[in-house]
mmCIF file of N, CA, C and O in Angstrom:
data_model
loop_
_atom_site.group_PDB
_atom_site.id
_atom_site.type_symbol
_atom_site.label_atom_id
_atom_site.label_comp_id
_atom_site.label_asym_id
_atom_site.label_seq_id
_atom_site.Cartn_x
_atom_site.Cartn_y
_atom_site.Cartn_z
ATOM 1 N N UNK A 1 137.434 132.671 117.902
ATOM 2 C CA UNK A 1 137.720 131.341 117.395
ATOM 3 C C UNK A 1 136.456 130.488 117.311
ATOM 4 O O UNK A 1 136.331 129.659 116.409
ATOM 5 N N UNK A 2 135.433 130.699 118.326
ATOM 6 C CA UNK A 2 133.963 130.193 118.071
ATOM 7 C C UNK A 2 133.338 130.244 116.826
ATOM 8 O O UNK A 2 132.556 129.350 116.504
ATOM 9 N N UNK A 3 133.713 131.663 115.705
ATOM 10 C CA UNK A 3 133.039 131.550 114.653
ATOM 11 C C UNK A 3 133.983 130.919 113.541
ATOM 12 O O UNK A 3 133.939 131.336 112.384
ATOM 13 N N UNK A 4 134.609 130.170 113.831
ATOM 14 C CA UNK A 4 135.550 129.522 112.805
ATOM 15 C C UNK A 4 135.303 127.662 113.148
ATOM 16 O O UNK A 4 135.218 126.755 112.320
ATOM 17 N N UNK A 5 135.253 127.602 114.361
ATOM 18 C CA UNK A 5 134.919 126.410 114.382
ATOM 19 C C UNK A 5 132.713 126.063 113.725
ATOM 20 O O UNK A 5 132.244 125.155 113.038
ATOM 21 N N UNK A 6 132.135 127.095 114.290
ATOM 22 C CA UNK A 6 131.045 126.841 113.543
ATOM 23 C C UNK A 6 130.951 126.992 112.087
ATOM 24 O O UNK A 6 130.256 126.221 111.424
ATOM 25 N N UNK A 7 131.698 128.063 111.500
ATOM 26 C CA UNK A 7 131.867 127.823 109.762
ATOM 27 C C UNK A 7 131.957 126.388 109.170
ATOM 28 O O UNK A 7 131.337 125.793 108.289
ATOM 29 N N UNK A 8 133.498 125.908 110.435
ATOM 30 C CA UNK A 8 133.872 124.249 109.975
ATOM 31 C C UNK A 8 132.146 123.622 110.498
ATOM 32 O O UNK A 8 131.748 122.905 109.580
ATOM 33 N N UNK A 9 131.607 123.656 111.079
ATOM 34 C CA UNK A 9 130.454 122.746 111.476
ATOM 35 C C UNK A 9 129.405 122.782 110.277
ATOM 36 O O UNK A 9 128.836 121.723 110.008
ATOM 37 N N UNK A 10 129.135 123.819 109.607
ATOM 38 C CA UNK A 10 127.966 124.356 108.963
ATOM 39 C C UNK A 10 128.778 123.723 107.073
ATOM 40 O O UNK A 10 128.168 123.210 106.135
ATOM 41 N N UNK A 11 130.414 124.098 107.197
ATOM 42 C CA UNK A 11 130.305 123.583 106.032
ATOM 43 C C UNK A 11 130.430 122.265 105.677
ATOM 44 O O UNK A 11 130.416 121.890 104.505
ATOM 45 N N UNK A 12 130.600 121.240 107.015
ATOM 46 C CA UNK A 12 130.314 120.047 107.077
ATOM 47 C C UNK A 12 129.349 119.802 106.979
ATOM 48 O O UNK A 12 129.215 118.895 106.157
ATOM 49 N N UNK A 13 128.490 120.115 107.385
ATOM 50 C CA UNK A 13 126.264 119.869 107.268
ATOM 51 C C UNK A 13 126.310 120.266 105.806
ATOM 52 O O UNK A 13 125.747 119.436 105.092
ATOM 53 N N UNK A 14 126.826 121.312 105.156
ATOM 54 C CA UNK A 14 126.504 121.474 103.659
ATOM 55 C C UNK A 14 126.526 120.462 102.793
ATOM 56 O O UNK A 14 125.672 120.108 101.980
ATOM 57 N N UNK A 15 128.148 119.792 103.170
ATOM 58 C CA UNK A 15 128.696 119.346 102.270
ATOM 59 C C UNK A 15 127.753 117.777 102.725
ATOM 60 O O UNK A 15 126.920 117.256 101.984
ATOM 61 N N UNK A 16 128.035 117.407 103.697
ATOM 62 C CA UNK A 16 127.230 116.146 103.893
ATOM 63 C C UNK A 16 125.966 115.540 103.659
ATOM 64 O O UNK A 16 125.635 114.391 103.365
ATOM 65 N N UNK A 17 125.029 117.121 103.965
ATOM 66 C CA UNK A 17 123.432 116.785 104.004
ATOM 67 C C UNK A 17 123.166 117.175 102.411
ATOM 68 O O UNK A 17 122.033 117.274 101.941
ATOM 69 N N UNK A 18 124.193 117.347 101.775
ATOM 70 C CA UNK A 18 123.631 117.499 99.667
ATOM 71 C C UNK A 18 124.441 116.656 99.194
ATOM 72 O O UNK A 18 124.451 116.532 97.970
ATOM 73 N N UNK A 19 125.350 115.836 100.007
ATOM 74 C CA UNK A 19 125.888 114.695 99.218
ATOM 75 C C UNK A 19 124.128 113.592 99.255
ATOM 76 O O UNK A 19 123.512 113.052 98.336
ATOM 77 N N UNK A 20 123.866 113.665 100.689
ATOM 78 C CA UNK A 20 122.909 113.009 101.351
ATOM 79 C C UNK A 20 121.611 112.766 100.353
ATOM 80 O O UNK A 20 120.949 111.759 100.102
ATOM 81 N N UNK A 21 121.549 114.000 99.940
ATOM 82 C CA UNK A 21 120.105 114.396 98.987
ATOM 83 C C UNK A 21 120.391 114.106 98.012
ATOM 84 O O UNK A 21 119.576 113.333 97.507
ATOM 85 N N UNK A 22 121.625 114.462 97.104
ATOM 86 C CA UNK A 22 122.170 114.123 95.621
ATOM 87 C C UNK A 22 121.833 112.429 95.920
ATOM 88 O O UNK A 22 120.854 112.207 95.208
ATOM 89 N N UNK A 23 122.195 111.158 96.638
ATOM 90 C CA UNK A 23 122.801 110.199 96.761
ATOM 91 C C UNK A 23 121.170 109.871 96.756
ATOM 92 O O UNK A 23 120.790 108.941 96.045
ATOM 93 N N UNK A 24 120.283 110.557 97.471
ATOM 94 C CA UNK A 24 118.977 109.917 97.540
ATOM 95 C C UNK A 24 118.282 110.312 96.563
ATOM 96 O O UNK A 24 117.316 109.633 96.216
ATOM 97 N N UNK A 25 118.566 111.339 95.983
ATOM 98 C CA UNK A 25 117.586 111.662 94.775
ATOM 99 C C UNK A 25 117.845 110.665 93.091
ATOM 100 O O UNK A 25 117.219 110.277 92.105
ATOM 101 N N UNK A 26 118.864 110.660 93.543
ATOM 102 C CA UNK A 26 119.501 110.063 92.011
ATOM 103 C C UNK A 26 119.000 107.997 92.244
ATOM 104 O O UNK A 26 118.694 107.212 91.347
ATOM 105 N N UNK A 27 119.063 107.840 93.120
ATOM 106 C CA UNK A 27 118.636 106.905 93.734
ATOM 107 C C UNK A 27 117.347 106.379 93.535
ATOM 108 O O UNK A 27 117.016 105.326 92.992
ATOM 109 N N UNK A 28 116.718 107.197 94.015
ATOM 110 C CA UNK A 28 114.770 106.969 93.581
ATOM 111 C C UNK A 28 115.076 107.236 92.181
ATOM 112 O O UNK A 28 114.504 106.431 91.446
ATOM 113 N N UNK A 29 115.712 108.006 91.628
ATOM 114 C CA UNK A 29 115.318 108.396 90.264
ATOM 115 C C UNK A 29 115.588 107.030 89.265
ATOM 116 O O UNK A 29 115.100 106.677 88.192
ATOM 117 N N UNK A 30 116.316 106.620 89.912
ATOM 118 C CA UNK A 30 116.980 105.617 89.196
ATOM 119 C C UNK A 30 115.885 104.379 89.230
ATOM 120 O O UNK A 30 115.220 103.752 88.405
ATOM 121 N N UNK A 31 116.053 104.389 90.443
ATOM 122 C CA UNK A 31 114.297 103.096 90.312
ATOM 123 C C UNK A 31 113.277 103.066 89.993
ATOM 124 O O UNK A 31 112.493 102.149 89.749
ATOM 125 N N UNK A 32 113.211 104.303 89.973
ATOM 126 C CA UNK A 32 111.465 104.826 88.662
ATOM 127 C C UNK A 32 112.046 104.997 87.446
ATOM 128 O O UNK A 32 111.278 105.525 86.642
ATOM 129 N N UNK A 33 113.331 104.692 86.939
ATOM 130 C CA UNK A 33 113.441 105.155 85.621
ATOM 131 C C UNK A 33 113.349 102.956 85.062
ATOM 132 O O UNK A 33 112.734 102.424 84.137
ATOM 133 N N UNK A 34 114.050 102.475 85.902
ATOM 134 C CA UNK A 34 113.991 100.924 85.671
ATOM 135 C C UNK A 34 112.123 100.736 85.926
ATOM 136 O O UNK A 34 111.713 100.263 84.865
ATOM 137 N N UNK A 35 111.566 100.825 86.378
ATOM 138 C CA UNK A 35 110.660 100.744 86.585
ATOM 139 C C UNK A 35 109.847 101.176 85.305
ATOM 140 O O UNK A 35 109.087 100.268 84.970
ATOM 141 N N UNK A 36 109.773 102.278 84.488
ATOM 142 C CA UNK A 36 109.486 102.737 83.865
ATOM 143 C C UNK A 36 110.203 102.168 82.552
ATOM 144 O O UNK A 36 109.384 102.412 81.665
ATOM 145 N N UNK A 37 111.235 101.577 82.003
ATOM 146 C CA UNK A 37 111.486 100.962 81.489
ATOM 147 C C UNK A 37 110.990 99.695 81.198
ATOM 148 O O UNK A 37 110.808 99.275 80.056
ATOM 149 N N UNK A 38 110.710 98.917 82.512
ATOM 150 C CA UNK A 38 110.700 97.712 82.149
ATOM 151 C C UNK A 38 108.598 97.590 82.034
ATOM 152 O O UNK A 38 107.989 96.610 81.605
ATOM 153 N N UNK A 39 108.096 98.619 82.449
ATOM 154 C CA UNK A 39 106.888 98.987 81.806
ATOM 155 C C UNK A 39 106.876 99.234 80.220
ATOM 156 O O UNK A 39 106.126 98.565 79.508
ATOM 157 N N UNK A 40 107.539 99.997 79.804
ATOM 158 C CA UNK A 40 107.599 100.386 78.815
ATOM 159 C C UNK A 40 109.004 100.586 77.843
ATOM 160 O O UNK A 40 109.716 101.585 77.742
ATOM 161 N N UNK A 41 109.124 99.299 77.192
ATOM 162 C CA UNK A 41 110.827 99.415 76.982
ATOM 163 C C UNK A 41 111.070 99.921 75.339
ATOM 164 O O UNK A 41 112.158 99.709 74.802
ATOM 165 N N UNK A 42 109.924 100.621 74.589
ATOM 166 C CA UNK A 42 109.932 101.702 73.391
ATOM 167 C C UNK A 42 110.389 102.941 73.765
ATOM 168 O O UNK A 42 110.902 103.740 72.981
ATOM 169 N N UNK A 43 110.189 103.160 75.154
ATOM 170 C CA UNK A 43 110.495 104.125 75.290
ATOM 171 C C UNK A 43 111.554 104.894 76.278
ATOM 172 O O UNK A 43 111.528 106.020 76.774
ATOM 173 N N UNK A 44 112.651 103.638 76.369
ATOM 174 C CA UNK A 44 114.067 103.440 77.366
ATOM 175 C C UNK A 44 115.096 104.496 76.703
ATOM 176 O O UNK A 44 115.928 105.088 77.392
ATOM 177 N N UNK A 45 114.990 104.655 75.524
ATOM 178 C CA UNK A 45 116.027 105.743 74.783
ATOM 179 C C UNK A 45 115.574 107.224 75.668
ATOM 180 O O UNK A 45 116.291 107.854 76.445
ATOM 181 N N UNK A 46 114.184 107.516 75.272
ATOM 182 C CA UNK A 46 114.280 108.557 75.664
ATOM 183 C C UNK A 46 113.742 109.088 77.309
ATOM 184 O O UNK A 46 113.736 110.261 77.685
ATOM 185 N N UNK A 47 113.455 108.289 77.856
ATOM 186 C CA UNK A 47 113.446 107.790 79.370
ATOM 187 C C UNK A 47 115.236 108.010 79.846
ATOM 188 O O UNK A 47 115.715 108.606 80.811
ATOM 189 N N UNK A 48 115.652 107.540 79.145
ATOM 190 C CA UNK A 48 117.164 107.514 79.663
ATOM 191 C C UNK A 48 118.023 108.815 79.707
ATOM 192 O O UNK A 48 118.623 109.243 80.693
ATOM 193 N N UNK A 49 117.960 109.523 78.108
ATOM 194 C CA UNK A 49 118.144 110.752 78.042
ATOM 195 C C UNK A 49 117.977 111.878 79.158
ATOM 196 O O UNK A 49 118.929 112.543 79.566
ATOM 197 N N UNK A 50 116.504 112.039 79.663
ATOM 198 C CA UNK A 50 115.985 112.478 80.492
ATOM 199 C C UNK A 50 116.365 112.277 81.413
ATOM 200 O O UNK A 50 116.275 113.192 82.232
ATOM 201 N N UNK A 51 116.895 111.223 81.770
ATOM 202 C CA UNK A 51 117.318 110.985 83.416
ATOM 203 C C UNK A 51 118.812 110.902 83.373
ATOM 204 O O UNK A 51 119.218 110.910 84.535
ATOM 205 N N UNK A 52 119.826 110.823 82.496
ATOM 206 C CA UNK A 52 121.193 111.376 82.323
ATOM 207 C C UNK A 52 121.180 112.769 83.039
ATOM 208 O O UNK A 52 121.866 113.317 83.902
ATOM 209 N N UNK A 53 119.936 113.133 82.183
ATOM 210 C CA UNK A 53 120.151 115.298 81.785
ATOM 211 C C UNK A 53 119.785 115.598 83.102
ATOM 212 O O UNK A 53 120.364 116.592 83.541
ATOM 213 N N UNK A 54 118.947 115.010 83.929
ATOM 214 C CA UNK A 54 118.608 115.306 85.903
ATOM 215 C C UNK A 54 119.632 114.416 86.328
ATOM 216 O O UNK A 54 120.299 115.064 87.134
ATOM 217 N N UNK A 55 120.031 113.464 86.233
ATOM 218 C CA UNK A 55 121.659 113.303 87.493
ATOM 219 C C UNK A 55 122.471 114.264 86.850
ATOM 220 O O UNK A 55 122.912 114.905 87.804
ATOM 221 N N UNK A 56 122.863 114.678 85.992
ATOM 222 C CA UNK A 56 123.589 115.814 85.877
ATOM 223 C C UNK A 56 123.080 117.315 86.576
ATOM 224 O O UNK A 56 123.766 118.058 87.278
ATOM 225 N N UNK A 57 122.174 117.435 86.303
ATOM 226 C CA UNK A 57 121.517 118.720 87.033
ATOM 227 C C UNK A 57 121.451 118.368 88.734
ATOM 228 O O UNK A 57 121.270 119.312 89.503
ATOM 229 N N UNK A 58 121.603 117.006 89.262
ATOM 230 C CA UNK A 58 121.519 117.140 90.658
ATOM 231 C C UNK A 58 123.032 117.040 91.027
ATOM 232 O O UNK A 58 123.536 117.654 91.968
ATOM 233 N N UNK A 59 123.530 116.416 90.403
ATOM 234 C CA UNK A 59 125.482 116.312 90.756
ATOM 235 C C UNK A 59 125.705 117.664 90.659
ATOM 236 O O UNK A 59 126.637 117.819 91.449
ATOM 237 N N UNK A 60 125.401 118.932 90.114
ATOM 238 C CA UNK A 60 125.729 120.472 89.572
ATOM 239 C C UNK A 60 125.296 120.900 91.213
ATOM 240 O O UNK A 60 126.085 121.197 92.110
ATOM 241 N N UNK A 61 124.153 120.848 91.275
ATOM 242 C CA UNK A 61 123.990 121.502 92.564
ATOM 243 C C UNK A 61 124.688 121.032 93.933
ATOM 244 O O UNK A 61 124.685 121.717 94.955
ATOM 245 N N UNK A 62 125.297 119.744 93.807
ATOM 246 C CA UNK A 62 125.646 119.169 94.656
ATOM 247 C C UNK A 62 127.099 119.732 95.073
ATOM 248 O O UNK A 62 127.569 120.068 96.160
ATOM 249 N N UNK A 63 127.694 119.693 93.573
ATOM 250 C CA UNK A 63 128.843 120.703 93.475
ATOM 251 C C UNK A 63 129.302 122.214 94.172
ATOM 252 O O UNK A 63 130.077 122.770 94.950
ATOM 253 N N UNK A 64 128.131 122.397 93.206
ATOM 254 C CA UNK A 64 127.608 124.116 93.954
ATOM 255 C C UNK A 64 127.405 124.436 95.354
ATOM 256 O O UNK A 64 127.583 125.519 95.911
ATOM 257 N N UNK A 65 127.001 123.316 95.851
ATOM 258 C CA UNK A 65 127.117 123.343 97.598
ATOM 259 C C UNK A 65 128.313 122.963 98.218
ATOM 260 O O UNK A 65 128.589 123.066 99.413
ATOM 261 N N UNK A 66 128.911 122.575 97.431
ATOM 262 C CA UNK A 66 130.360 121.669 98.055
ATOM 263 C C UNK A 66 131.620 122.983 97.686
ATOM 264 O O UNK A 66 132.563 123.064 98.473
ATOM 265 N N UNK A 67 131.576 123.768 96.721
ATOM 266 C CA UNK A 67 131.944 125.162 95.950
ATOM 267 C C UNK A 67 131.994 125.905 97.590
ATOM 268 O O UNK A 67 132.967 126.217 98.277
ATOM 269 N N UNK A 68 130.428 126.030 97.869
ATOM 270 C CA UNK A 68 130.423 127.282 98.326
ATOM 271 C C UNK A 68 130.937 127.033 100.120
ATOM 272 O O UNK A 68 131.565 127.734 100.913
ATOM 273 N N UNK A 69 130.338 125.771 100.194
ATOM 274 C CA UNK A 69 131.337 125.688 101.905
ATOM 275 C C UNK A 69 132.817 125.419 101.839
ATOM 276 O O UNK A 69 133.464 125.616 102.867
ATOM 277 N N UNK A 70 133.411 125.008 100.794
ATOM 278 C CA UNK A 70 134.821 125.507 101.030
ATOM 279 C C UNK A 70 135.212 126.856 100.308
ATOM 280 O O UNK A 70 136.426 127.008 100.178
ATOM 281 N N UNK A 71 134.559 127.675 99.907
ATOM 282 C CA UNK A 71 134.618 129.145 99.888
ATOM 283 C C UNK A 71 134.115 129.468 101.588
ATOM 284 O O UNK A 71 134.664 130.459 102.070
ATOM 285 N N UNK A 72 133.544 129.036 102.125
ATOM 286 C CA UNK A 72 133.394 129.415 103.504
ATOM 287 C C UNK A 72 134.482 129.533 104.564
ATOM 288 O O UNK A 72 134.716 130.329 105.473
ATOM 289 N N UNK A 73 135.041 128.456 104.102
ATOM 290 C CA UNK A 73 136.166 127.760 104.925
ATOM 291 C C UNK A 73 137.607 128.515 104.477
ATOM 292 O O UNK A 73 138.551 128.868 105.184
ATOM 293 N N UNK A 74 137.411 128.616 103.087
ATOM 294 C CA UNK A 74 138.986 129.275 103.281
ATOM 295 C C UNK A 74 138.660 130.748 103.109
ATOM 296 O O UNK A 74 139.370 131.320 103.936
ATOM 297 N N UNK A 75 137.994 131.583 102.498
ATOM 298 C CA UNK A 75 137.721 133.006 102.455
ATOM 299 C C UNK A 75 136.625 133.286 103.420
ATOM 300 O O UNK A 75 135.558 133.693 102.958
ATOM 301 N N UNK A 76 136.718 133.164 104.351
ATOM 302 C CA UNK A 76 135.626 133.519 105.597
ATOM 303 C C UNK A 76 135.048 134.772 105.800
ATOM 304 O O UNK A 76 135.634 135.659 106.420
ATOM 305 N N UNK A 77 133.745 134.924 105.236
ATOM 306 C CA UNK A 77 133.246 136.175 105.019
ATOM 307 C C UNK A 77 132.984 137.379 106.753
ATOM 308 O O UNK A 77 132.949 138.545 107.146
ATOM 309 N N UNK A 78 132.865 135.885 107.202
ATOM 310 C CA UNK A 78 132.939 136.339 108.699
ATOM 311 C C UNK A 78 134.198 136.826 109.759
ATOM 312 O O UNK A 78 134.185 137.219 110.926
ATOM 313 N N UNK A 79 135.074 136.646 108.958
ATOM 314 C CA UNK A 79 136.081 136.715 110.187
ATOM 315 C C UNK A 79 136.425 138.418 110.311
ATOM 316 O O UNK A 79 137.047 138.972 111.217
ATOM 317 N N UNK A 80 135.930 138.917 109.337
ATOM 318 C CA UNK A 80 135.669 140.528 110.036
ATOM 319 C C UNK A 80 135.284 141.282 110.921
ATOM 320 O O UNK A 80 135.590 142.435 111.225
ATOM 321 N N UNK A 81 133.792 139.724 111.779
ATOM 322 C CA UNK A 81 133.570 140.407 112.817
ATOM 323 C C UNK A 81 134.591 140.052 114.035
ATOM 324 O O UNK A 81 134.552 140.751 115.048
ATOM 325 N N UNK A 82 135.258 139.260 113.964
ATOM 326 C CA UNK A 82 136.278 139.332 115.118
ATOM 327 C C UNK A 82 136.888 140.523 114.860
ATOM 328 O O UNK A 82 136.897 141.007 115.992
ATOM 329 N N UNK A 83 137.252 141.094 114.358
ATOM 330 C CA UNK A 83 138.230 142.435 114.212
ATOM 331 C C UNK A 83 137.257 143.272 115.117
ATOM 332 O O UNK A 83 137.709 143.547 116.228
ATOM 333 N N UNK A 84 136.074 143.691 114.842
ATOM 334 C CA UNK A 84 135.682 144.569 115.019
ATOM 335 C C UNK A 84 134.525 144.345 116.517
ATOM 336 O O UNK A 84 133.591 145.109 116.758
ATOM 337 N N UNK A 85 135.016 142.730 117.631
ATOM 338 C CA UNK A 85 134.694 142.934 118.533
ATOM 339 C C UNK A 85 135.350 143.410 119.272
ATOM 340 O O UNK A 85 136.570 143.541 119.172
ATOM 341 N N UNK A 86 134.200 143.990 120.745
ATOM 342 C CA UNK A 86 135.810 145.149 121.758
ATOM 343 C C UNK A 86 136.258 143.135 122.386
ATOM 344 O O UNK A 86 135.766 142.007 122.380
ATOM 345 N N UNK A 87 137.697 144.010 122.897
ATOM 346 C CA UNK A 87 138.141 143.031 123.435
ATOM 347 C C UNK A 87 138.910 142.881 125.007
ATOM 348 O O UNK A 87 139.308 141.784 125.397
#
């Protein structure tokens, strides 16, 4: 039962510490993109584009981590080794 409660621990750190990073990355990105705008506002169209097309690419991975710890959680790749400790 120890390796089921650490699965739940680990896919909580997944899911938390890449919400964590998604939330901070998109974040800075966002203030260098205003920043960069209001430097240069000819070129906010395609400044913007660009930074749509990366919060999308960081929300994907964010996903993808959030995917794979509840694939942890309900198909537990581990729980085979309980079978096969002596007991």
């Amino acid at each position: 039962m120890e390796i089921i409660g650490l699965v739940a621990v680990a896919a909580g750190l997944i899911i938390g510490l890449g919400a964590m990073g998604a939330c901070i990355g998109i974040g800075v990105m966002g203030s260098k993109y205003l920043e960069s705008a209001a430097r240069q506002p000819e070129l906010m169209g395609e400044l913007q584009t660009k930074m749509f097309l990366l919060v999308g690419l960081i929300d994907a991975s964010f996903i993808i981590g959030t995917g794979i710890a509840l694939w942890f959680t309900t198909a537990n790749p581990f729980l085979a080794q309980l079978a096969n400790l002596p007991k």
